[in-house]
mmCIF file of C-alpha atoms in Angstrom:
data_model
loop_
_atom_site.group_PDB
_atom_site.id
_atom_site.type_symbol
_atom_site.label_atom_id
_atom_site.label_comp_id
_atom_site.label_asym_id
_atom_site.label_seq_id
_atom_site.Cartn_x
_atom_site.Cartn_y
_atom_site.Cartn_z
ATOM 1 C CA UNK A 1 -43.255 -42.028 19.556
ATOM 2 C CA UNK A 2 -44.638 -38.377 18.055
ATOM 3 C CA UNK A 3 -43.709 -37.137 21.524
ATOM 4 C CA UNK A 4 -39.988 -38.241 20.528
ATOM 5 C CA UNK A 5 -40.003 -36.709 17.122
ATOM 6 C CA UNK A 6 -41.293 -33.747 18.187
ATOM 7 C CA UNK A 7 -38.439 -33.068 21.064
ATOM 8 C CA UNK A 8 -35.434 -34.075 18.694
ATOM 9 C CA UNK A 9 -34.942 -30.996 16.620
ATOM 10 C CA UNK A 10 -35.460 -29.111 19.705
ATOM 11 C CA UNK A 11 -32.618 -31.275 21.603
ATOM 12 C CA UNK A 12 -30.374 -30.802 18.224
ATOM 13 C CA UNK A 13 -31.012 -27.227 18.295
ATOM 14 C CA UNK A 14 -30.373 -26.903 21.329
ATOM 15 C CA UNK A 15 -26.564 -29.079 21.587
ATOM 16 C CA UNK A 16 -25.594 -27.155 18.382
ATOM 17 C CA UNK A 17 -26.331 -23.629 20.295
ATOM 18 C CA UNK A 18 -24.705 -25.149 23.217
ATOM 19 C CA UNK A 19 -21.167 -25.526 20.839
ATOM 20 C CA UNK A 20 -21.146 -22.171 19.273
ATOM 21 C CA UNK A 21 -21.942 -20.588 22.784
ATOM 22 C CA UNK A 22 -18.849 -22.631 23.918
ATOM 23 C CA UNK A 23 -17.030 -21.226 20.821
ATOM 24 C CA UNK A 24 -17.632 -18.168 21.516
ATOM 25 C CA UNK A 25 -16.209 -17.963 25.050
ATOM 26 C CA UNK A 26 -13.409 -19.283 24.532
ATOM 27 C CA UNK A 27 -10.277 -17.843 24.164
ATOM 28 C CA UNK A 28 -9.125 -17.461 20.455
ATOM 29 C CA UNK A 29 -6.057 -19.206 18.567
ATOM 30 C CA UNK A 30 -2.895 -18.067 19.372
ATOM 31 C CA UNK A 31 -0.862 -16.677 16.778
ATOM 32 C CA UNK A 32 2.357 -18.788 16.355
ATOM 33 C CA UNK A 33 4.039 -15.431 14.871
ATOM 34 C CA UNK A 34 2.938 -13.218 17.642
ATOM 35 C CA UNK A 35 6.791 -12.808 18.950
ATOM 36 C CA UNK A 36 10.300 -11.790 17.564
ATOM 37 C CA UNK A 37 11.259 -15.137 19.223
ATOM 38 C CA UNK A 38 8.136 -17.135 17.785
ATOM 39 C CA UNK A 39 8.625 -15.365 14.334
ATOM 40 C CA UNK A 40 12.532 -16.217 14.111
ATOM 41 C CA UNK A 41 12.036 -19.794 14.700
ATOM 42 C CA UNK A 42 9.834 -20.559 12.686
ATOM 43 C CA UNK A 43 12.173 -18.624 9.632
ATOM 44 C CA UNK A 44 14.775 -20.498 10.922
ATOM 45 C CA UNK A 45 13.176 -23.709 10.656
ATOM 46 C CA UNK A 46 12.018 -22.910 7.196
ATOM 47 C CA UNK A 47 15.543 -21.892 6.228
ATOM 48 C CA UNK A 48 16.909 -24.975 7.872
ATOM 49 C CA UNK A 49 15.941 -27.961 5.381
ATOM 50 C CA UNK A 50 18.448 -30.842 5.372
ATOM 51 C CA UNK A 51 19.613 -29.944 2.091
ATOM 52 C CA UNK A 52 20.954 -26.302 3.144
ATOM 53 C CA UNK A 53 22.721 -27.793 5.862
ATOM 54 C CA UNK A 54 24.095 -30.365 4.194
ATOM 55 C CA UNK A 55 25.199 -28.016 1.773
ATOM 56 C CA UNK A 56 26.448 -25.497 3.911
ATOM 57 C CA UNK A 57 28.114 -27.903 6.328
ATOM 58 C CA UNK A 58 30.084 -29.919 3.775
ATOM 59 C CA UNK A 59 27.719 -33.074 4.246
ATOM 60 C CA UNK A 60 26.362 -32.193 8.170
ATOM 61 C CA UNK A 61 23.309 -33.204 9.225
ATOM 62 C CA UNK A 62 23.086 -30.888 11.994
ATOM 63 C CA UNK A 63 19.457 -29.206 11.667
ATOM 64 C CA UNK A 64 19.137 -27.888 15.416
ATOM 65 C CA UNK A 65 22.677 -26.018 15.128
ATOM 66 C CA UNK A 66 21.486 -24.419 12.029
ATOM 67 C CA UNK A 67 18.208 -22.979 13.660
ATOM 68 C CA UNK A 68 19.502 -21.773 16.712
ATOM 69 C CA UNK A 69 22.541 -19.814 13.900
ATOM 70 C CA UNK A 70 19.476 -18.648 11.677
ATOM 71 C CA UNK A 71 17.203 -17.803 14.656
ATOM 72 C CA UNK A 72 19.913 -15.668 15.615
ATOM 73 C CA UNK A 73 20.703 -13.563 12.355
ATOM 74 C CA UNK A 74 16.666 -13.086 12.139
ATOM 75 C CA UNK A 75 16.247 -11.456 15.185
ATOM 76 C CA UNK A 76 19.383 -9.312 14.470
ATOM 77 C CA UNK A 77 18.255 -8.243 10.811
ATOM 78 C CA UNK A 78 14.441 -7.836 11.701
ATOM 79 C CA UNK A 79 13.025 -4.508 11.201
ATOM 80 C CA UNK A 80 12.387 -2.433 13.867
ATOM 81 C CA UNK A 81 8.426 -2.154 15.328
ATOM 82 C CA UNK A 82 8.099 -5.734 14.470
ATOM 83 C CA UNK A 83 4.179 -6.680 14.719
ATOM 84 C CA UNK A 84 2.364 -9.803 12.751
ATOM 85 C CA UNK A 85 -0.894 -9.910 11.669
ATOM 86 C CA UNK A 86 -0.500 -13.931 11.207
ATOM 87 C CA UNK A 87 -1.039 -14.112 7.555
ATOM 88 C CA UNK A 88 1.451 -11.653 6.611
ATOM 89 C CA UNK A 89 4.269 -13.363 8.544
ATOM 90 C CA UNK A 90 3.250 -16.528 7.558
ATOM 91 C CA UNK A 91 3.526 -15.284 3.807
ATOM 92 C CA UNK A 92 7.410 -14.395 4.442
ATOM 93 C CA UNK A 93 8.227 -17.667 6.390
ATOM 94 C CA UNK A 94 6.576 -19.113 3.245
ATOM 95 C CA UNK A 95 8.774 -17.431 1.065
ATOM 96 C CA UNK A 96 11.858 -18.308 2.889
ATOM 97 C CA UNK A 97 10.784 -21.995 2.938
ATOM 98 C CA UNK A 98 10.584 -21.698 -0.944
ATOM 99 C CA UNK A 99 14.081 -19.490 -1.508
ATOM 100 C CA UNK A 100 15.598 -22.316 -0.116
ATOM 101 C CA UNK A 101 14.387 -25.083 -1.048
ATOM 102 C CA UNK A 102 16.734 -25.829 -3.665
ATOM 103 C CA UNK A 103 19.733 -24.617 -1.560
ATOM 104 C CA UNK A 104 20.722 -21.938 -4.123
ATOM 105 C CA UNK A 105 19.269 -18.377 -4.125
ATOM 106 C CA UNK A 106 18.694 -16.034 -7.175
ATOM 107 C CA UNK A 107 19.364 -12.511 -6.572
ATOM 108 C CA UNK A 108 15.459 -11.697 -6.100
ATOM 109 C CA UNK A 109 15.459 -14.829 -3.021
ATOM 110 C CA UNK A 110 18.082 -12.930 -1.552
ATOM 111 C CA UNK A 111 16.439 -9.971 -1.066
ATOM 112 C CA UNK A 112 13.720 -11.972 0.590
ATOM 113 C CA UNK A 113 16.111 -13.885 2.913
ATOM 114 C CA UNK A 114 18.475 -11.512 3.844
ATOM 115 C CA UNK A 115 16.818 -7.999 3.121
ATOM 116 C CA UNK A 116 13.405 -8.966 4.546
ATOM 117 C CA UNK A 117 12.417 -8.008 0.556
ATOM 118 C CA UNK A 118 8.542 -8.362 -0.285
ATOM 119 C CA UNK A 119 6.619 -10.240 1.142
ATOM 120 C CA UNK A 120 8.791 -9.795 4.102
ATOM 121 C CA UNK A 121 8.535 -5.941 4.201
ATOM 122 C CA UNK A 122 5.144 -6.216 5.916
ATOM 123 C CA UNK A 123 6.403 -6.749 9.366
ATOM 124 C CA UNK A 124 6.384 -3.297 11.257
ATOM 125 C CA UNK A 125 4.143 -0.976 12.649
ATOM 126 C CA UNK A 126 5.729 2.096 13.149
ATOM 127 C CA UNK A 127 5.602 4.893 15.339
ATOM 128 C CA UNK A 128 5.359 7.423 12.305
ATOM 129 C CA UNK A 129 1.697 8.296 11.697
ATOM 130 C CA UNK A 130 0.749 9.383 7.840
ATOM 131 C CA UNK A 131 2.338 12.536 6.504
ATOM 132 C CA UNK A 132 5.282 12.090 9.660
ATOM 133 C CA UNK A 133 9.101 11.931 9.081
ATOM 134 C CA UNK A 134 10.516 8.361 8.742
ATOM 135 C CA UNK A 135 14.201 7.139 7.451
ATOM 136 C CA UNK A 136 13.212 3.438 6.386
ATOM 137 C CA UNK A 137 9.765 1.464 6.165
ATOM 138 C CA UNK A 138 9.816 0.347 9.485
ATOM 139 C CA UNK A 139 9.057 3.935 10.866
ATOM 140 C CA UNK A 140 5.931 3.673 9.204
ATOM 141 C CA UNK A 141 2.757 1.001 9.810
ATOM 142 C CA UNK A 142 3.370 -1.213 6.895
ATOM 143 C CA UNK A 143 0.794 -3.284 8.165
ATOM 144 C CA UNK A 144 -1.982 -0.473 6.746
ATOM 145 C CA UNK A 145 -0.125 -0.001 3.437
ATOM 146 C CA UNK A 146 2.457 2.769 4.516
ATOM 147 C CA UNK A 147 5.861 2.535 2.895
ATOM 148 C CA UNK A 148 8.597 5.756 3.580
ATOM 149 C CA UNK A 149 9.130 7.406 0.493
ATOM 150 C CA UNK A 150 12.380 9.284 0.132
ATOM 151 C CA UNK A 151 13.531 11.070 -3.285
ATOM 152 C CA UNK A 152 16.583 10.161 -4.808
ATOM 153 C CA UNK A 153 19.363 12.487 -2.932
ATOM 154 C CA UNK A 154 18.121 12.926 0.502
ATOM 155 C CA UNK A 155 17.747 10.636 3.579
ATOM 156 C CA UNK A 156 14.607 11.152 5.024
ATOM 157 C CA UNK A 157 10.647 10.963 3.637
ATOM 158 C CA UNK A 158 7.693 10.596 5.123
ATOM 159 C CA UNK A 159 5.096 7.962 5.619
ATOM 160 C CA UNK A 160 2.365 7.532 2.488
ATOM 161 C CA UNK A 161 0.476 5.114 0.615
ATOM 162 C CA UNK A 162 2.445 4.874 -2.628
ATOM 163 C CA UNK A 163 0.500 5.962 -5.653
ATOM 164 C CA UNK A 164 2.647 4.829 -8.675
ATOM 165 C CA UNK A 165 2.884 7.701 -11.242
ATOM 166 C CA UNK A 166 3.927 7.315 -15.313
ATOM 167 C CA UNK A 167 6.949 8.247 -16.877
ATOM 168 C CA UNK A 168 6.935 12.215 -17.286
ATOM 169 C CA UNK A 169 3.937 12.509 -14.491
ATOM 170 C CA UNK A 170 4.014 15.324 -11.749
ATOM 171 C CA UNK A 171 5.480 13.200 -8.618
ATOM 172 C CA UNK A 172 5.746 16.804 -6.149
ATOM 173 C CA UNK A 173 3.071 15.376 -4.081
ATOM 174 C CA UNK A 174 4.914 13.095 -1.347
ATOM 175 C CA UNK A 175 2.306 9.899 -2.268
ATOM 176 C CA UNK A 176 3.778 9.247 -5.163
ATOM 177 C CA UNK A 177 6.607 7.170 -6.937
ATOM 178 C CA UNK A 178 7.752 6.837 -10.452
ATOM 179 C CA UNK A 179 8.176 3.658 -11.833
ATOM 180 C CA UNK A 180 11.612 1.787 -11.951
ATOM 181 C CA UNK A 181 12.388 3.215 -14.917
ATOM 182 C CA UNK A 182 11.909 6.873 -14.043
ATOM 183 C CA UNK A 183 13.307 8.838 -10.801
ATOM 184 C CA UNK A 184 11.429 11.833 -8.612
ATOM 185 C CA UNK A 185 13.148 15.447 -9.346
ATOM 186 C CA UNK A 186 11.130 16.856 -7.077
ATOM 187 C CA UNK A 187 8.658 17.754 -10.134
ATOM 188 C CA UNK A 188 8.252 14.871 -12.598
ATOM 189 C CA UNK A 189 9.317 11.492 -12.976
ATOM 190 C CA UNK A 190 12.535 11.410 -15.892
ATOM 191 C CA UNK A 191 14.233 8.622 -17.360
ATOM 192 C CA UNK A 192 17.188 7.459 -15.173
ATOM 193 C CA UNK A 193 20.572 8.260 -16.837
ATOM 194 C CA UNK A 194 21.532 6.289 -20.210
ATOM 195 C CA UNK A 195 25.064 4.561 -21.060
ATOM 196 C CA UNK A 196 27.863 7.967 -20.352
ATOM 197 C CA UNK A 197 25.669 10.355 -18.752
ATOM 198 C CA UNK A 198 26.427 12.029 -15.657
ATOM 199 C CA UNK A 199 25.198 10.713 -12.438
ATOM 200 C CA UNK A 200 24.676 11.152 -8.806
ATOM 201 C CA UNK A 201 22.740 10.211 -5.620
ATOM 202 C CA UNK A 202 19.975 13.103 -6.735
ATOM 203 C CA UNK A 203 20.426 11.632 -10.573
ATOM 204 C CA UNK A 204 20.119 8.013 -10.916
ATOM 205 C CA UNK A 205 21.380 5.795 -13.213
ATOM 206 C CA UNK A 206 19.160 3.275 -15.375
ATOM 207 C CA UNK A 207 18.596 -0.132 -13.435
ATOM 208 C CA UNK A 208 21.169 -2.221 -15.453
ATOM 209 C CA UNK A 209 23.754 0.439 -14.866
ATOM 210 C CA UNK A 210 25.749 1.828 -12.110
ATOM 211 C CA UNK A 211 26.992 5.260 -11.502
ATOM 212 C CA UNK A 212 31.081 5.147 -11.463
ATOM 213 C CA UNK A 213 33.925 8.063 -11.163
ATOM 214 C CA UNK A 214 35.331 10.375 -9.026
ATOM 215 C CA UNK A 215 33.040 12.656 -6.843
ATOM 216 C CA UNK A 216 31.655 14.810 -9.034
ATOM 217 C CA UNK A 217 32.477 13.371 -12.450
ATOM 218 C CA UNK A 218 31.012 10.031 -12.260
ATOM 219 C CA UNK A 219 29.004 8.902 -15.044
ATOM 220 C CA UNK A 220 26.665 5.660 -15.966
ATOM 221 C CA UNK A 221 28.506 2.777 -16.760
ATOM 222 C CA UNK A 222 27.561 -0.914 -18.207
ATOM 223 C CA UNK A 223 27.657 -3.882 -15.087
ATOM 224 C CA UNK A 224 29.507 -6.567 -15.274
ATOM 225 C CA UNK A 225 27.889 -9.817 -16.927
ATOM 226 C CA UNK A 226 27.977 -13.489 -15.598
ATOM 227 C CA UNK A 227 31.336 -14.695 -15.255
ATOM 228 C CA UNK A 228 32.989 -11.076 -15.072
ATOM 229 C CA UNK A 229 34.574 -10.157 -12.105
ATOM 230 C CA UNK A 230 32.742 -8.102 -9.624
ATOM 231 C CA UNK A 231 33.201 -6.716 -5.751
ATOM 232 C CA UNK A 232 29.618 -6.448 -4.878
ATOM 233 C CA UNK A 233 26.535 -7.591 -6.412
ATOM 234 C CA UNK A 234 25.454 -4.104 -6.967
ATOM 235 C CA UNK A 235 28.104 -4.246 -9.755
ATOM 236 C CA UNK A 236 26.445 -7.143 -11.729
ATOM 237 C CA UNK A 237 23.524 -7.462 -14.275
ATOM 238 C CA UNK A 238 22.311 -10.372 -12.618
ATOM 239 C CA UNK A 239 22.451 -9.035 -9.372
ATOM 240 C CA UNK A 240 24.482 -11.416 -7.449
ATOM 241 C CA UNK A 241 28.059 -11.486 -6.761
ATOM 242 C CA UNK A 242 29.345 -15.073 -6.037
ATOM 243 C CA UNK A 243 32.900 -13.985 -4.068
ATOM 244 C CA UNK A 244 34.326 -17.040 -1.605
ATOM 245 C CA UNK A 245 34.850 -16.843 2.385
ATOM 246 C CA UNK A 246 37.973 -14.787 2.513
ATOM 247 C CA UNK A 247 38.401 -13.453 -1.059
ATOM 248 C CA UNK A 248 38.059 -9.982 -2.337
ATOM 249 C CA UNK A 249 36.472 -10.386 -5.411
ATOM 250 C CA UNK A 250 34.710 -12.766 -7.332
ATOM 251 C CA UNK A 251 32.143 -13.156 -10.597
ATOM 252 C CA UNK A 252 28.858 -12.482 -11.488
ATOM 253 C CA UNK A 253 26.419 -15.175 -11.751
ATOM 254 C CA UNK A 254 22.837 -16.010 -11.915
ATOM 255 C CA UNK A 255 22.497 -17.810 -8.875
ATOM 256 C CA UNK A 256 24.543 -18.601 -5.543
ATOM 257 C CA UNK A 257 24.667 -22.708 -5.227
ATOM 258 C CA UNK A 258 24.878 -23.174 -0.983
ATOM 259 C CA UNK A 259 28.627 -24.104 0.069
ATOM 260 C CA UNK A 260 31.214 -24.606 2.761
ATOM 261 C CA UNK A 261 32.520 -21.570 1.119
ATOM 262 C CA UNK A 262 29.698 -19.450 0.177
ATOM 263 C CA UNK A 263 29.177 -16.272 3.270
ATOM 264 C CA UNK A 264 25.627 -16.810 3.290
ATOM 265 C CA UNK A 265 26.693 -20.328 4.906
ATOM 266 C CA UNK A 266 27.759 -18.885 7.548
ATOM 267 C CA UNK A 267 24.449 -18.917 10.083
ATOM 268 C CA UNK A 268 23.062 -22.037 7.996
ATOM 269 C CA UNK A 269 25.262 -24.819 9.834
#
């Protein structure tokens, strides 16, 4: 019997040795994101609840139509250099799931579904090392924290680490980016253009304005509020422009309800 006790914790010793051994050698978890392929279904899937589609579809029930239709505009929108980490692609197929749960998308969800908008701008790891010419954040490894910063006026940056400066800071050195409020001369960060100011692509206008006028005489002007009529989102307070399938204009709003008539319909069904 002591003979017994004695060899037991050796025996459990040894079988719990034997499983982490086996752990070890073999091969780790795939990562379901791994792929453009892999990563667009699963989007699509999240996009795809039976609510959307029933929405979209006029009362379909079609799910499988409206995954292989989303599946399809995510591999045509993705940024270039795609590469997953796993958790950071699960984080935007999370956010997806969430935009649309309700099956109506405020003008921040829409950045996310159909601008791959934080926390869907982590996706890419450029070819663009730090300090190198890029044109968008894809060129660059977002996966380490690189973003392409580009001043107001010109169309190309280079790859940094953002370090976010204060209204009136230096922002010469290409790390770093005013805050919303404020845009890059070049020099410091200054307020963005007020109510009648001149404007421009190197002189930005405050956030809840837009710059309007002929080429070289535009100045800042109010956007439209909910209900007004609008061409483009960019021309709203809200940020969203609700304008039906074959109309030229519609109205500002503070949210897009899904519908047979609502664009965005059009690869959810």
């Amino acid at each position: 019997m002591a003979l017994i006790h004695r060899t037991l914790p050796f025996l459990l010793l040894f079988a719990a040795a034997t499983a982490c051994s086996s752990k070890k050698s073999g091969t780790a978890a795939k990562d379901p994101y791994a792929t453009e392929a892999e990563f667009c279904t699963l989007w699509a899937k999240a996009a795809c609840n039976k609510t959307v589609v029933g929405q979209c579809s006029g009362g379909g029930t079609d799910t499988a139509a409206c995954v292989d239709a989303q599946s399809a505009f995510c591999l045509s929108a993705l940024p270039a250099n795609y590469t997953s980490d796993g958790d950071n692609a699960k984080a935007c197929v999370e956010a997806v799931k969430k935009a649309y749960s309700d099956a109506k998308l405020t003008a921040a969800e829409v950045l996310v579904v159909r601008n791959f908008a934080a926390p869907c701008n982590v996706l890419s790891n450029g070819p663009s090392g730090e300090g190198e010419t890029c044109s968008q954040r894809s060129d660059c490894d977002t996966l380490s924290g690189y973003d392409c910063i580009i001043r107001p006026g010109e169309t190309q940056g280079s790859c940094q680490i953002p370090v976010m400066a204060s209204g009136g800071d230096p922002c010469s050195d290409a790390n770093v980016v005013c805050p919303d409020t404020h845009y890059c001369d070049g020099n410091n960060c200054l307020t963005r253009a007020a109510v009648g100011a001149s404007c421009g692509a190197d002189k930005p206008c405050a956030q809840d304005l837009q710059c309007l006028g002929l080429s070289g005489t535009e100045t800042c002007q109010t956007k439209a509020g909910n209900s007004e009529s609008c061409t483009d989102s960019s021309g709203c307070q809200s940020g969203l422009c609700s304008i039906a399938q074959g109309a030229s204009s519609g109205i500002c709003v503070n949210d897009l309800p899904l519908g047979p008539t609502e664009p965005l319909c059009n690869d959810l069904r």
